[in-house]
mmCIF file with all atom_site columns, C-alpha atoms in Angstrom:
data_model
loop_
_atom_site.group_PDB
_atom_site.id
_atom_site.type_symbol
_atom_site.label_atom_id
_atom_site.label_alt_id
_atom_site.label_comp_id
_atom_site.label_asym_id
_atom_site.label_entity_id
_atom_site.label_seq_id
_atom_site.pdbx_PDB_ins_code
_atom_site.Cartn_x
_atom_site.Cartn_y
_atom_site.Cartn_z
_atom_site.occupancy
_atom_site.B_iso_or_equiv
_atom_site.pdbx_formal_charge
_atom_site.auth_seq_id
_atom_site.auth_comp_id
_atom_site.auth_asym_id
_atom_site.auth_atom_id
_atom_site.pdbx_PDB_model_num
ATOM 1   C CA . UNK A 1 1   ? 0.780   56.832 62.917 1.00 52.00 ? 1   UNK A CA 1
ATOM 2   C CA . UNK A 1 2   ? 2.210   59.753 65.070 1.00 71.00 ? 2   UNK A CA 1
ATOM 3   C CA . UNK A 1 3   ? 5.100   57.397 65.812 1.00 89.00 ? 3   UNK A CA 1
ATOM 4   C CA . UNK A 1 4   ? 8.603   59.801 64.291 1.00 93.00 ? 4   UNK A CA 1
ATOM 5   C CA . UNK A 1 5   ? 10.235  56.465 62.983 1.00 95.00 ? 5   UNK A CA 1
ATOM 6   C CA . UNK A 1 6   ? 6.644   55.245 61.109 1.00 94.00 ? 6   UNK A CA 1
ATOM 7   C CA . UNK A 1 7   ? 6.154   59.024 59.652 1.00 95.00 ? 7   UNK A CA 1
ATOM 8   C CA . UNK A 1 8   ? 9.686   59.276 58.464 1.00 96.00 ? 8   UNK A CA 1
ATOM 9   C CA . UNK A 1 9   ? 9.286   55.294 57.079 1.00 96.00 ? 9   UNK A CA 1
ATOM 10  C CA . UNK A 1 10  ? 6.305   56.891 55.363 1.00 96.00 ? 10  UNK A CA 1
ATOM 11  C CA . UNK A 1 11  ? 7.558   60.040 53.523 1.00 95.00 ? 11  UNK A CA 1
ATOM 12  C CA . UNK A 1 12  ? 10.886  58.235 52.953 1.00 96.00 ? 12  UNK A CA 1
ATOM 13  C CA . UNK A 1 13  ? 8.495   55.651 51.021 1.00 96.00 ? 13  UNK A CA 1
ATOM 14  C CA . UNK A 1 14  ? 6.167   57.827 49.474 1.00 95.00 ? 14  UNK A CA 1
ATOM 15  C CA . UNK A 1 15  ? 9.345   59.768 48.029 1.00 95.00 ? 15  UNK A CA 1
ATOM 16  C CA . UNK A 1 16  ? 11.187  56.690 46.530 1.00 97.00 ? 16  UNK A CA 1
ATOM 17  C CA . UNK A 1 17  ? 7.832   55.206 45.177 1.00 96.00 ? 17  UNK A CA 1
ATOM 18  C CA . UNK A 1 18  ? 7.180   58.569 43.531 1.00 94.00 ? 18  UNK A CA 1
ATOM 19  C CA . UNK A 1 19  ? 10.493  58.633 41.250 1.00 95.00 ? 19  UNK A CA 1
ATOM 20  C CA . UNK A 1 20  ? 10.109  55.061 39.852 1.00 94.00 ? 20  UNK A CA 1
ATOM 21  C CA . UNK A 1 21  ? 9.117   55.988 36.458 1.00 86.00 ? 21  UNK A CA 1
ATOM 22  C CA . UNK A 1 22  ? 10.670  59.646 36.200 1.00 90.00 ? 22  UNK A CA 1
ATOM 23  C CA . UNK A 1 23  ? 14.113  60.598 35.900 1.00 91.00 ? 23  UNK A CA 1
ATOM 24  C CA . UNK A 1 24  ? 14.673  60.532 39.255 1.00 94.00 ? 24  UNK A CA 1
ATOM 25  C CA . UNK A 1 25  ? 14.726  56.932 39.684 1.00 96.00 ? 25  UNK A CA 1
ATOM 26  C CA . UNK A 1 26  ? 18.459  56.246 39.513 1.00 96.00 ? 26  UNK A CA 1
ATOM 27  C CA . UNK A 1 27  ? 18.846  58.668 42.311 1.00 96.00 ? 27  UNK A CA 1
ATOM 28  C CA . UNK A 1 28  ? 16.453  57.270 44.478 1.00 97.00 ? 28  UNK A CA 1
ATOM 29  C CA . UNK A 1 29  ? 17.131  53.919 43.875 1.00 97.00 ? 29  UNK A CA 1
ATOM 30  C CA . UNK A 1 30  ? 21.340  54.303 44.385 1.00 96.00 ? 30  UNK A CA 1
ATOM 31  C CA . UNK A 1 31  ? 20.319  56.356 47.712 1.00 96.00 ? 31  UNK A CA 1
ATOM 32  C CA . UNK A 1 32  ? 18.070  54.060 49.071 1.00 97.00 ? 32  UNK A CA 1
ATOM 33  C CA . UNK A 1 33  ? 20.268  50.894 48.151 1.00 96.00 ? 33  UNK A CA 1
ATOM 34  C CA . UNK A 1 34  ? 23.373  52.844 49.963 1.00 94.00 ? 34  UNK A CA 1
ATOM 35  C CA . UNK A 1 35  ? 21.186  53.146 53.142 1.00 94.00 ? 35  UNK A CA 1
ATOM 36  C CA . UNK A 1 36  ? 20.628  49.597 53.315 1.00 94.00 ? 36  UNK A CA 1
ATOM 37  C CA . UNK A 1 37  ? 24.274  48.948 52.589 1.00 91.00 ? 37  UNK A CA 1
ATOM 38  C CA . UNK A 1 38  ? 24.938  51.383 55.763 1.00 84.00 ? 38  UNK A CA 1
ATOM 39  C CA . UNK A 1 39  ? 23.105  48.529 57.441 1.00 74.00 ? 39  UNK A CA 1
ATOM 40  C CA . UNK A 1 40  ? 24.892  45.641 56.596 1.00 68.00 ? 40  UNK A CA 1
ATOM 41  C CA . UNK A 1 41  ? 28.181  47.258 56.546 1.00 65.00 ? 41  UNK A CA 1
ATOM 42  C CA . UNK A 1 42  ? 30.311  44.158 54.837 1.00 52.00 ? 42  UNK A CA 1
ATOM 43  C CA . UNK A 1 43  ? 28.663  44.845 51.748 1.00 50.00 ? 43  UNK A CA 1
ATOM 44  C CA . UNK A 1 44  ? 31.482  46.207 49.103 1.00 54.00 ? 44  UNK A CA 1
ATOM 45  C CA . UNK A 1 45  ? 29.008  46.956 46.379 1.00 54.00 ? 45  UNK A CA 1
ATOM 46  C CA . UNK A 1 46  ? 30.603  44.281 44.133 1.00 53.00 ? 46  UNK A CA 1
ATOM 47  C CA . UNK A 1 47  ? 27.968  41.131 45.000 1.00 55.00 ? 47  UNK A CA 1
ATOM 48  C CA . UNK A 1 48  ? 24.415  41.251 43.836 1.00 65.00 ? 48  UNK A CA 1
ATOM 49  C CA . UNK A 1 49  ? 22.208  43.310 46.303 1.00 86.00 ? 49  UNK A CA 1
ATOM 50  C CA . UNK A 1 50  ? 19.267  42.001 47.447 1.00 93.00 ? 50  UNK A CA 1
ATOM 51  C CA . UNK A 1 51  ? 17.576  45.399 47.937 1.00 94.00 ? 51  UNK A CA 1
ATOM 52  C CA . UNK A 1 52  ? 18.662  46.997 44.555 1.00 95.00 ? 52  UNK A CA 1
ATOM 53  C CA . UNK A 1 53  ? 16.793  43.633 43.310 1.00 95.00 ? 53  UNK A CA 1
ATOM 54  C CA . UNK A 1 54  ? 13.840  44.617 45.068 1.00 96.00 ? 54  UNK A CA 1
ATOM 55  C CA . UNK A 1 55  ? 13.786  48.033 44.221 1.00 97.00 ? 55  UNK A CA 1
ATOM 56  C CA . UNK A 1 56  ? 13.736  47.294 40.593 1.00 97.00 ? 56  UNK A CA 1
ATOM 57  C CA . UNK A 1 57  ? 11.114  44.796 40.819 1.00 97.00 ? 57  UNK A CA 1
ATOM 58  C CA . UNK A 1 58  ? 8.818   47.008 42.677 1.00 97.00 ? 58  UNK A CA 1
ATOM 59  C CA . UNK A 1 59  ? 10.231  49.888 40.151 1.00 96.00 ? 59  UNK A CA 1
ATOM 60  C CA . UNK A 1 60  ? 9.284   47.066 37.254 1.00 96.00 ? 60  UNK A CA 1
ATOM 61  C CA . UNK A 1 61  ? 5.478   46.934 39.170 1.00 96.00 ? 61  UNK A CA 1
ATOM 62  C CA . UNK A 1 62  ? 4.727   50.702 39.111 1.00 94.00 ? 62  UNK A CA 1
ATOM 63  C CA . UNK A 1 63  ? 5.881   50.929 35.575 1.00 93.00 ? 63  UNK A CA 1
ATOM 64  C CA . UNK A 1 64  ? 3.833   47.879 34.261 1.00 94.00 ? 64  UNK A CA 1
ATOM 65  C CA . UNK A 1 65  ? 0.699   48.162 36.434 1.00 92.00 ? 65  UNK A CA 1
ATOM 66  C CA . UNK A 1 66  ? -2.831  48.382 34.654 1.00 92.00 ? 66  UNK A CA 1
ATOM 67  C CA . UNK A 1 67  ? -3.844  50.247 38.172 1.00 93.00 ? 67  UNK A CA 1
ATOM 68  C CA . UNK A 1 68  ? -1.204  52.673 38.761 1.00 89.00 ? 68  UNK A CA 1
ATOM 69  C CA . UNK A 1 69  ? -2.329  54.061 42.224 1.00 91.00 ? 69  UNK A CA 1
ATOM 70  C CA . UNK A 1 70  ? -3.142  50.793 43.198 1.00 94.00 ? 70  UNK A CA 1
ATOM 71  C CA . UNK A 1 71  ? 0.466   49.205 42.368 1.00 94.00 ? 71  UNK A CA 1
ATOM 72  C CA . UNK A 1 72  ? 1.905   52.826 43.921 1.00 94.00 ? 72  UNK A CA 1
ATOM 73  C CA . UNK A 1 73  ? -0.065  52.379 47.213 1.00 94.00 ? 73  UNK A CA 1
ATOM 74  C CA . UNK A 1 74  ? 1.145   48.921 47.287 1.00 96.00 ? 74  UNK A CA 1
ATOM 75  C CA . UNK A 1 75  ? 4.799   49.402 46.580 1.00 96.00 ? 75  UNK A CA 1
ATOM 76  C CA . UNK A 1 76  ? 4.722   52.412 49.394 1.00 96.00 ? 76  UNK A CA 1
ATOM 77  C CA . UNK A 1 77  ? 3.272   49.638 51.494 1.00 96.00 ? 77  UNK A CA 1
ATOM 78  C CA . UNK A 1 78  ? 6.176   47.530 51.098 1.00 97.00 ? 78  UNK A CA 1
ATOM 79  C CA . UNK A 1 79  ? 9.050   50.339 51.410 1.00 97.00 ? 79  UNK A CA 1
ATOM 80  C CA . UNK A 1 80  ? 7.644   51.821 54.326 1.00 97.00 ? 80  UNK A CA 1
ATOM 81  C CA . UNK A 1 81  ? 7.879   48.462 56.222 1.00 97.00 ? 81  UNK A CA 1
ATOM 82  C CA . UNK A 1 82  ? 11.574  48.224 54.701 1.00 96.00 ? 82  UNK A CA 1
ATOM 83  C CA . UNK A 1 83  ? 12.380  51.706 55.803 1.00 97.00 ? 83  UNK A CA 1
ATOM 84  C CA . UNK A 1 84  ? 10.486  51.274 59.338 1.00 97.00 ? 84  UNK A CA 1
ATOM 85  C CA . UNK A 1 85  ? 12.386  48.305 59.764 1.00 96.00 ? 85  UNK A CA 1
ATOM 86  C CA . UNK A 1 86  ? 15.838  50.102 58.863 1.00 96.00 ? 86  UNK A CA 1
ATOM 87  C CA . UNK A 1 87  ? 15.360  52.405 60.970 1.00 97.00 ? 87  UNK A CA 1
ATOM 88  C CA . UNK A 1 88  ? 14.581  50.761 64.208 1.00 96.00 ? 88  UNK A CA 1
ATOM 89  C CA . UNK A 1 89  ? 17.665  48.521 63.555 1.00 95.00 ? 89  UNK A CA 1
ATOM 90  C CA . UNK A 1 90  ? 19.651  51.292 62.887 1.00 94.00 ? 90  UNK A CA 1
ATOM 91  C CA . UNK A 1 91  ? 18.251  54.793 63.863 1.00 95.00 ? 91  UNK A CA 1
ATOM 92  C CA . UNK A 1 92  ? 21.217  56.710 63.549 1.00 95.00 ? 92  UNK A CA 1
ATOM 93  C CA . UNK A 1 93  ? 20.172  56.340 60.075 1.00 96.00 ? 93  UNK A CA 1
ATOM 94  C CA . UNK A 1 94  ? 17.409  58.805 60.021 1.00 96.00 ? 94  UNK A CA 1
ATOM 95  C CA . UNK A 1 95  ? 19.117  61.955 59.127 1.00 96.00 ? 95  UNK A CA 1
ATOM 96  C CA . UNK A 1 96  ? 20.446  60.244 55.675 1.00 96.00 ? 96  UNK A CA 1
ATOM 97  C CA . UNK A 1 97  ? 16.919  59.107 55.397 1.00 96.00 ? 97  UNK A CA 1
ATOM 98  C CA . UNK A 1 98  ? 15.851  62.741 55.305 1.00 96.00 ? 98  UNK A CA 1
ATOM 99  C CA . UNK A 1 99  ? 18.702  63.772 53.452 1.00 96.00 ? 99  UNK A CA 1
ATOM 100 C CA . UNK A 1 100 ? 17.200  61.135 50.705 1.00 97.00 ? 100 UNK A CA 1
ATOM 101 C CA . UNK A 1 101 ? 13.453  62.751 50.626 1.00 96.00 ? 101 UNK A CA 1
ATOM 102 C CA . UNK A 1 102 ? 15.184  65.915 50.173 1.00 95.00 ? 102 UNK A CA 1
ATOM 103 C CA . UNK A 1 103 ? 17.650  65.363 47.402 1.00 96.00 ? 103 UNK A CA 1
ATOM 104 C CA . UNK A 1 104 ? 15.058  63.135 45.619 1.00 95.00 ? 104 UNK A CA 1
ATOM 105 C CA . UNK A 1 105 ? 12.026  65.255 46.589 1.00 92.00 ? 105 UNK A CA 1
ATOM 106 C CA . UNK A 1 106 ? 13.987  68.097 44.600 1.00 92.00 ? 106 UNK A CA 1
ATOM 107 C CA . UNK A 1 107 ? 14.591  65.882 41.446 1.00 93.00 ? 107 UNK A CA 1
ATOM 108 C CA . UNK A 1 108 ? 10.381  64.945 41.021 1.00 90.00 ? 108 UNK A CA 1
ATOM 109 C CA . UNK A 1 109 ? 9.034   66.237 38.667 1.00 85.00 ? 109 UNK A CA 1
ATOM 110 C CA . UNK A 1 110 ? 6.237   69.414 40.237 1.00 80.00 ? 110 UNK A CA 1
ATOM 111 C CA . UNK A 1 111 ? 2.358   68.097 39.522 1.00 66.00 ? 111 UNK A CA 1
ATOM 112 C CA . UNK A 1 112 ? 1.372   68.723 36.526 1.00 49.00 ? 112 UNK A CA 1
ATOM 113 C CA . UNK A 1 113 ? -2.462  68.550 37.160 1.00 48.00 ? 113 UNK A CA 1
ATOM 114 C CA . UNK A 1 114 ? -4.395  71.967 37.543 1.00 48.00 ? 114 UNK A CA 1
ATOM 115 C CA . UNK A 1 115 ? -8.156  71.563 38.456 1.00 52.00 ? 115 UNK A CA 1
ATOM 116 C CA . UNK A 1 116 ? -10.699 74.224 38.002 1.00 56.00 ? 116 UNK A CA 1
ATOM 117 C CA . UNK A 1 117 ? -14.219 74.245 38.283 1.00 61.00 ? 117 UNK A CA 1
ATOM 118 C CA . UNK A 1 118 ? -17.411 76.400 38.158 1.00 63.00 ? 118 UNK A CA 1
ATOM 119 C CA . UNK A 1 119 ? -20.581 75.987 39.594 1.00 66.00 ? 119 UNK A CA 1
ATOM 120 C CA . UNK A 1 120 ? -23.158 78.236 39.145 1.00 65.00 ? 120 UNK A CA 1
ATOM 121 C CA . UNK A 1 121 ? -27.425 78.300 40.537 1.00 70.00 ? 121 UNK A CA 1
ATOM 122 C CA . UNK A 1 122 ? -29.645 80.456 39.110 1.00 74.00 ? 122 UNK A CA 1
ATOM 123 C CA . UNK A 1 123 ? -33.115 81.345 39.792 1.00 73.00 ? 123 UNK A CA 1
ATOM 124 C CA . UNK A 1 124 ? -32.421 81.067 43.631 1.00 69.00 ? 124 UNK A CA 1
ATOM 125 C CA . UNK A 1 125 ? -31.607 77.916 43.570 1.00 70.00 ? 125 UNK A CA 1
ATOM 126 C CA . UNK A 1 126 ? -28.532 75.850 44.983 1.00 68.00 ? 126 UNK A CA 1
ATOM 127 C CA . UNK A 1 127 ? -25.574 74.111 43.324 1.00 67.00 ? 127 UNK A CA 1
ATOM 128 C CA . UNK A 1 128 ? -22.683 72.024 45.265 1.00 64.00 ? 128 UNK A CA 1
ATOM 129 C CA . UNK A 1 129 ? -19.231 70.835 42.984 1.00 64.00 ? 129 UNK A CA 1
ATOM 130 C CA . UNK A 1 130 ? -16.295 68.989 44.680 1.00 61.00 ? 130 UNK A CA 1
ATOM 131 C CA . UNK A 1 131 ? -13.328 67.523 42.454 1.00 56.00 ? 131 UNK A CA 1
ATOM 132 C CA . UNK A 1 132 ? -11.565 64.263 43.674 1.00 54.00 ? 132 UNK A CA 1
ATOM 133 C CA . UNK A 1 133 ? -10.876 62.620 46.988 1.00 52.00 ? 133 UNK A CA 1
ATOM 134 C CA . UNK A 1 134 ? -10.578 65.062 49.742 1.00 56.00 ? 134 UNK A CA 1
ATOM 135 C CA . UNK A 1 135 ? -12.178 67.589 48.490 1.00 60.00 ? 135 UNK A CA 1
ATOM 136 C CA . UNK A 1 136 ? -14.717 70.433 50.707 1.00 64.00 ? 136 UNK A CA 1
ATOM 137 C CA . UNK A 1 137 ? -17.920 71.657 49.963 1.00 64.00 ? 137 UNK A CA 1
ATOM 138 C CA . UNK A 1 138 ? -18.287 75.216 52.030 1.00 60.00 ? 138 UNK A CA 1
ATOM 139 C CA . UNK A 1 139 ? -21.814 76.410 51.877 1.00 61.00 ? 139 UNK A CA 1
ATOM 140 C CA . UNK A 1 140 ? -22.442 80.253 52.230 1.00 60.00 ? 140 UNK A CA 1
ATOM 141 C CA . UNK A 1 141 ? -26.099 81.265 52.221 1.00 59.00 ? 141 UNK A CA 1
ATOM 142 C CA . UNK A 1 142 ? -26.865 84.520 51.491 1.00 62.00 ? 142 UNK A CA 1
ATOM 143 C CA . UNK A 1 143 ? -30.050 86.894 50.652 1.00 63.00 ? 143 UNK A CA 1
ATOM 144 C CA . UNK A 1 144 ? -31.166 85.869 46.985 1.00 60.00 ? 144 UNK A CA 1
ATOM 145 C CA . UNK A 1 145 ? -31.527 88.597 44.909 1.00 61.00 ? 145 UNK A CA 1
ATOM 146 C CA . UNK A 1 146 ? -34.850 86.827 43.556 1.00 62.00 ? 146 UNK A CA 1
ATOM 147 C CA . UNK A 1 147 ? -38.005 87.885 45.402 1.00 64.00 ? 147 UNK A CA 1
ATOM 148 C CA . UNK A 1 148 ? -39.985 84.903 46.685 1.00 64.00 ? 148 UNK A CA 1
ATOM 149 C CA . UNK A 1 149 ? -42.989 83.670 44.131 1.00 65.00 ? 149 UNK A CA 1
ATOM 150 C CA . UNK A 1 150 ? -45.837 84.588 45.641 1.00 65.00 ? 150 UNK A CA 1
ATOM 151 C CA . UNK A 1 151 ? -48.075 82.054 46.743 1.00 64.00 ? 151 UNK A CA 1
ATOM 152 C CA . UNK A 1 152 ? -50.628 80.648 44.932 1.00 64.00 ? 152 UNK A CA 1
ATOM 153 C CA . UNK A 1 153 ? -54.491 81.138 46.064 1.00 57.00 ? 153 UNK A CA 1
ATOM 154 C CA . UNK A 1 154 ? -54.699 77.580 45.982 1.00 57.00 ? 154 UNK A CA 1
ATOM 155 C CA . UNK A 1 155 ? -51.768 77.742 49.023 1.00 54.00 ? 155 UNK A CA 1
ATOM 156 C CA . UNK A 1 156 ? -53.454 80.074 50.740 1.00 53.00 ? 156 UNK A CA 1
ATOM 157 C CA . UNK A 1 157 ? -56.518 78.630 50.979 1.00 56.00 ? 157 UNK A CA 1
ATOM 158 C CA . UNK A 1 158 ? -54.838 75.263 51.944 1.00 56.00 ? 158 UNK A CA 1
ATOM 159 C CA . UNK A 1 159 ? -53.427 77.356 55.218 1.00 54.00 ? 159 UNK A CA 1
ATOM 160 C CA . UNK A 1 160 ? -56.572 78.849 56.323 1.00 55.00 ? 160 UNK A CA 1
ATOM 161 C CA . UNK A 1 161 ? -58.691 76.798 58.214 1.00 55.00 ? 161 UNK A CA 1
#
């Protein structure tokens, strides 16, 4: 997905999806309904809007869903295609769809989710952690301070022949 229009489609998506259920939502959702209005220019504003109608249901989806990510990943599904779609109709729209993952991007709320973890081997031995999707394991060997065990005279003898 390298394509400009799908990656802007994408964040403009993942940014909208992200405020339903925060106090950014209102934001978001009046942005993105006046982008589609830019569309479809005879649109006063007054008549029901078929994408504000949308938006809430999929806003209605992420707020009620058992799954969260899943109904998230979903609804990002669905406005990416919407945005993608906007914006090959109508590409001199793309600066006011940056404009919205700006202003909105502000208005999220910052990750509240701090991870820390500690591994530790002893006796020469070797422990790996990771936490979560996407995570790296680095592996750095180095000289244990632990001297060998000798070998047993039962080893020995086994390697003589």
């Amino acid at each position: 997905m390298s394509d400009p229009v799908s990656l802007l489609a994408m964040a403009g998506a993942t940014t909208v999806v992200s405020a339903m259920a925060t106090s950014a939502w209102e934001v978001a959702r009046d942005r993105t309904v006046a982008l589609f209005r830019r569309r479809d220019e005879g649109m006063t504003g007054d008549e029901d809007d078929p994408v504000q109608a949308e938006l809430e249901a999929s806003a209605a989806r992420v707020r009620d869903a058992a799954e969260l990510e899943v109904a998230r990943n979903r609804q990002v599904q669905r406005w990416q295609e919407n945005l993608e779609d906007l914006l090959r109709r109508a590409p001199e729209l793309s600066g006011e769809v940056a404009a919205l993952i700006d202003e909105v991007g502000a208005l999220l709320p910052t990750a509240q989710n701090v991870w820390q973890q500690s591994v530790h081997a002893t006796g020469g031995g070797s422990a790996y952690g990771a936490l979560g999707p996407g995570s790296s394991v680095h592996v750095h060997h180095r000289a244990s301070p632990y001297p060998s065990p000798p070998a047993s005279a039962t080893d020995a003898e086994e390697d003589t022949p």
